[in-house]
């Protein structure tokens, strides 16, 4: 293999990229679009979140509950006439969550019966931090005070409302508290919230999908006879593959750079140790490009490439934990997911976010490197067979 | 008119045969949608498959910590979901959480029950790891509601005493009796999680339609790309030299892609219905959205292709459009978490409209009538883009 010739092929490919609006889209516009979409989605959830409320009971205790919810700094109350409209608006994202106070709420509190207050949250969103705990705390507190009043009323023979007045005067001298403690992590803030997790997940997803698109281009070039003409010159197949590879790799690297950089600059995302992040992006771009090149040598027609590449990119993205965190899937799926390079890259991102450095993610980098080290020679061998026979 | 349609059918059949031969049709129409549906259903299908093990370091052994542990063990809705594992001490619990052997840990210090009984402060520590945020969330919620219940019993007792239930001054025996009674009263109100629709709505019901629509762009692009490919190969000239109308060529290409797109979407719907056991809604309503979406995808990809000189660039443009529209329409990042402006933009994309129509159908039911506005919107894209594409494409074919 001639390094100089490989670099020449790469340079030509790069020049084509620089003048190619399609490639520029993938390198600049797409990552920026991804960054902005995530950024706005994440950072909308600061300040008081809109919380819908449906009061199916008209009693004073219900009104008190709603008034307390309204006073909470976490929520901004919006009243709804019926539960169906509330559910729909939660589903569409118009409001962050909803509370339905059922008919019979007052009755249950007064007589010691039971009632269920419903909290509505969309399953596709991770719970906006603090909304459910805040609502749960208020509902629990209202319930406790009513429970105390009902109990006192029953045992001391006083009226419920008088007893409630007493409750307000009681100051519990000490409470049972719950203290969360983070084990084995440097920061207590969960990695899955915030900007950097979805940003890294989507970085990986899109670098891979873009690299898959390379397969079609390779096949077209082959069909047009470009490759054959290059091989007519004293250029080895390995050089040819290397040239294609470097050209495509650059696109992936630039993509990663734009997303990571834009996230850090615009949304102040912190991914962790810079050397580690850089190495991770490089290694993943290596694997993604290798898969794309390999596909380009294995498939025969551009139609096949277009049929396989997008679903493959999506499937691997799903299995690897870039569309939803692997924590929520069954153990078997989590194990299966680690057949994909995506899962290893996500593991490394999470580790970096928790404070690991370059050495800390060496195992994941080794696995990613392994993927590339196997696929590239395979692609060369395959292309040789196809072109030279 | 009949020769036109017949010619179109023949061209469509030829295209489909070619695609079947290189197996891309099989992949696109069956394997890809079915495979994705399988992944979604295995990963997300059984949302009740969340399971976690919590380590419990009970240094107390008193009635309150035991009540908590027994409460979790006996709770019917937690059975099979939460498993408790006793540890000798807090250090062992910490190491289990750190190593990931358990999802979270609960630590009751020595003297916990004594402190609670005496009305002094007491603390339960919840050990959480960043590797299992959900397990940690659940453990903390359980501990918090337990603490709240203890507090509530305490409050009930104090209120009753203040109201004179134990006599004035309070007699120890009556206080003790009241304490027992207070400890056994249940909280009158529980917070339960409700669905966002009339029926249960799962994450899977969002991903299935969103992915199906995403693939559709790539599936149906070959009608338009095919025209470019045939122009390059020279077969287009030969087709046009034949005694069939120019329109037949375009119609034939479109027909082939329409069939492929519809089958692809249909397989996705059928397989997710079978694998997840969930319905997409009334068949007619689903079909009308599906049909409109396929037509819109065809129109858009055709329009994108008319801006390209070669097949490769056309594929690139289609990819740009597919990814861009999908991002804006909420395919990859559920748009319900985004600010209002972005949600409005999502509804300006045909895939965004279709996605919302499908999810509304699953959540709230409905029928052909309720989906009419969405279908109309999607068809508007189909007709608009298709018309422009035909005009531009006509020029291409003539050239």
XYZ file of C-alpha atoms in Angstrom, chain A residues 16 19-23 25-26 30 33-34 36-38 40-42 44-45 84 87-88 90-95 99 105 108-109 112-126 132-133 135-136 139-141 143-149 151-153 155-156 158 163-164 166-167 170-185 187 189-193 202 205-206 209-210 213 216-218 220-221 223-224 248 300-304 306-308 310-312 314-316 318-319 323-325 327-330 333 350 354, chain B residues 19 21-25 27-28 32 36 38-40 42-44 47 49-50 94-95 97-98 112 116 118-137 140-141 143-144 146-160 162-165 178-179 181-182 185-198 201-203 206-207 211 214-215 218-219 221-222 225 229 232-233 311-313 315-317 319-321 323-324 327-328 331-340 342-343 356 359-361 363-364:
266
model
C -15.162 16.877 -3.432
C -17.520 21.592 -2.694
C -20.339 19.155 -2.133
C -23.405 20.715 -0.604
C -24.838 17.348 0.314
C -21.773 16.387 2.323
C -25.222 19.305 5.044
C -24.288 16.094 6.789
C -27.441 18.048 10.391
C -29.974 20.740 13.798
C -29.566 17.807 16.144
C -30.425 22.699 18.628
C -33.317 20.255 18.770
C -31.903 18.559 21.826
C -34.197 23.429 23.171
C -35.941 20.273 24.251
C -33.777 19.941 27.345
C -37.169 24.214 28.120
C -37.579 22.278 31.323
C -59.578 13.568 28.453
C -54.410 13.569 28.939
C -54.306 14.714 25.350
C -49.892 15.935 28.276
C -49.442 13.546 25.396
C -48.905 16.385 22.947
C -46.524 18.142 25.270
C -48.616 21.284 25.741
C -48.320 20.708 29.464
C -53.196 15.900 38.129
C -61.765 13.142 47.380
C -62.502 10.085 51.593
C -60.438 12.538 53.572
C -61.163 8.000 56.421
C -62.154 6.239 53.200
C -59.791 6.082 50.267
C -59.312 7.993 47.047
C -56.806 7.946 44.220
C -55.330 11.086 42.786
C -54.007 10.451 39.299
C -50.751 11.847 38.021
C -50.464 11.919 34.262
C -47.091 11.913 32.580
C -46.126 11.059 29.030
C -44.243 7.748 28.760
C -41.917 9.078 26.094
C -40.411 11.743 28.258
C -38.181 11.187 31.194
C -43.670 14.135 40.298
C -41.837 14.240 43.641
C -46.766 16.741 43.497
C -46.382 13.520 45.432
C -50.607 15.127 48.013
C -49.003 13.059 50.772
C -48.893 16.006 53.127
C -53.445 13.290 53.086
C -51.458 13.119 56.314
C -53.108 16.205 57.743
C -56.558 15.003 56.833
C -55.768 11.560 58.201
C -54.674 13.116 61.480
C -57.788 15.262 61.654
C -58.294 10.204 63.527
C -58.477 12.906 66.177
C -62.065 13.615 65.270
C -61.131 9.404 68.981
C -61.645 12.739 70.695
C -64.374 16.776 67.947
C -59.468 18.888 64.335
C -57.923 20.216 61.133
C -55.538 21.652 65.568
C -53.337 19.895 63.035
C -49.042 20.885 65.830
C -45.397 21.097 64.985
C -43.881 17.675 64.750
C -40.663 17.835 66.733
C -38.825 15.562 64.498
C -39.482 13.819 61.217
C -38.321 10.718 59.487
C -36.216 11.893 56.598
C -34.848 10.155 53.552
C -31.267 10.865 52.613
C -30.075 9.894 49.128
C -26.432 8.929 48.877
C -24.537 8.528 45.608
C -22.347 5.503 45.534
C -19.116 5.326 43.568
C -19.711 8.413 41.471
C -21.255 13.788 41.139
C -26.424 14.361 39.474
C -27.681 11.540 37.306
C -25.916 11.406 33.972
C -29.076 10.708 32.040
C -30.524 14.124 32.664
C -27.542 11.314 18.855
C -26.602 7.609 15.934
C -26.036 10.168 13.203
C -26.264 6.657 9.769
C -24.183 9.073 7.705
C -24.838 6.396 3.416
C -24.330 3.691 -1.726
C -21.775 6.198 -2.960
C -19.090 3.551 -3.099
C -22.202 3.990 -7.532
C -18.538 4.873 -7.996
C -20.589 0.940 -11.167
C -19.444 4.055 -12.956
C -15.353 9.226 4.581
C -24.088 -5.034 -5.417
C -26.541 -2.273 -6.216
C -27.292 1.182 -4.832
C -30.875 0.003 -4.285
C -29.619 -2.650 -1.908
C -30.516 2.208 0.338
C -32.652 -0.692 1.454
C -30.226 -1.919 4.101
C -31.131 3.193 7.066
C -32.803 0.261 8.859
C -29.416 -1.095 9.836
C -31.670 2.518 13.166
C -31.630 -1.084 14.364
C -28.095 -0.836 15.689
C -31.884 0.993 19.019
C -29.996 -2.063 20.186
C -32.714 5.798 21.141
C -33.535 4.808 24.692
C -31.181 3.992 27.554
C -31.240 0.492 31.528
C -34.919 0.138 30.747
C -34.712 -2.964 28.597
C -34.587 -6.588 29.717
C -31.548 -7.144 25.244
C -21.387 7.676 30.376
C -18.941 10.462 35.441
C -36.047 -5.064 -6.979
C -34.163 -9.985 -7.896
C -31.627 -7.915 -6.072
C -33.577 -8.658 -2.934
C -33.736 -5.009 -1.930
C -37.516 -5.179 -2.198
C -35.452 -6.189 2.697
C -37.367 -2.980 2.461
C -36.411 -4.200 7.759
C -37.243 -3.091 13.705
C -39.040 -7.037 16.811
C -36.376 -4.893 18.406
C -38.912 -2.360 19.610
C -38.387 -6.928 22.785
C -36.826 -3.799 24.206
C -39.890 -1.774 25.096
C -42.925 -2.049 30.167
C -40.729 -5.907 32.900
C -38.892 -3.355 34.994
C -22.609 0.052 49.335
C -20.299 -2.361 47.603
C -24.622 -0.967 44.691
C -21.202 0.153 43.464
C -34.158 3.758 64.042
C -39.240 7.088 65.598
C -39.805 8.529 70.803
C -40.570 11.211 68.262
C -36.929 12.043 67.692
C -35.619 12.532 64.159
C -34.555 9.473 62.192
C -33.006 9.019 58.771
C -33.242 6.331 56.128
C -30.376 6.420 53.650
C -31.008 5.473 50.035
C -27.906 4.301 48.190
C -28.045 5.226 44.526
C -25.746 4.605 41.627
C -25.588 6.593 38.408
C -25.702 3.287 36.533
C -29.264 2.608 37.604
C -31.027 5.946 37.892
C -34.476 4.428 37.565
C -33.906 1.870 40.305
C -32.584 4.656 42.504
C -35.644 6.763 41.711
C -36.155 6.797 46.919
C -39.853 7.141 46.135
C -38.586 5.290 51.139
C -40.104 8.761 50.914
C -42.805 5.214 53.854
C -41.322 8.140 55.774
C -44.417 10.148 54.978
C -46.643 7.418 56.375
C -44.642 7.260 59.580
C -44.924 10.996 59.852
C -48.634 10.792 59.242
C -49.179 8.275 62.052
C -47.145 10.476 64.339
C -49.180 13.508 63.368
C -52.447 11.653 63.889
C -51.382 10.606 67.372
C -50.262 14.112 68.338
C -53.430 15.672 67.013
C -55.624 13.228 68.883
C -54.032 17.624 71.551
C -57.765 17.184 71.032
C -57.975 15.404 74.344
C -58.424 11.831 73.158
C -53.873 5.547 70.512
C -50.360 5.044 69.147
C -54.457 2.711 66.513
C -52.666 5.530 64.718
C -54.591 3.656 59.971
C -53.962 3.783 56.287
C -53.362 6.904 54.296
C -56.642 8.001 52.689
C -55.168 9.222 49.443
C -52.677 7.641 47.070
C -51.036 9.164 44.037
C -51.291 6.814 41.123
C -49.824 7.115 37.664
C -52.321 7.551 34.922
C -52.164 7.031 31.204
C -51.954 9.803 28.662
C -54.755 8.279 26.695
C -58.060 6.557 27.080
C -50.033 4.229 25.892
C -46.573 2.837 25.617
C -43.276 4.177 24.404
C -44.477 6.080 19.562
C -41.405 4.448 18.065
C -39.523 4.570 12.507
C -38.667 7.388 8.533
C -37.918 4.323 6.400
C -35.810 5.666 1.693
C -38.201 2.993 0.482
C -37.186 7.129 -3.369
C -36.431 4.621 -6.088
C -34.071 7.702 -8.558
C -30.669 5.769 -13.238
C -27.859 7.398 -17.234
C -28.044 3.813 -18.405
C -28.650 9.225 -9.016
C -26.026 9.565 -6.306
C -26.759 13.199 -5.619
C -29.986 9.853 -3.028
C -28.054 12.392 -1.015
C -30.807 14.980 -1.307
C -31.332 11.541 2.712
C -31.083 15.190 3.687
C -34.814 15.616 3.381
C -33.251 13.187 8.134
C -34.168 16.841 8.292
C -35.636 15.537 13.165
C -38.080 18.406 12.864
C -39.010 11.083 15.011
C -35.741 10.852 16.909
C -36.344 13.232 19.750
C -39.935 13.029 20.963
C -41.213 16.449 20.200
C -43.487 16.656 23.205
C -40.490 17.712 25.227
C -39.688 20.657 22.978
C -40.738 24.308 23.208
C -44.010 25.365 21.523
C -40.707 23.451 17.684
C -43.930 21.571 18.222
C -49.432 12.651 15.832
C -50.455 8.251 18.319
C -53.757 10.043 18.838
C -55.510 7.091 17.260
C -54.393 6.825 22.707
C -57.874 8.199 22.205
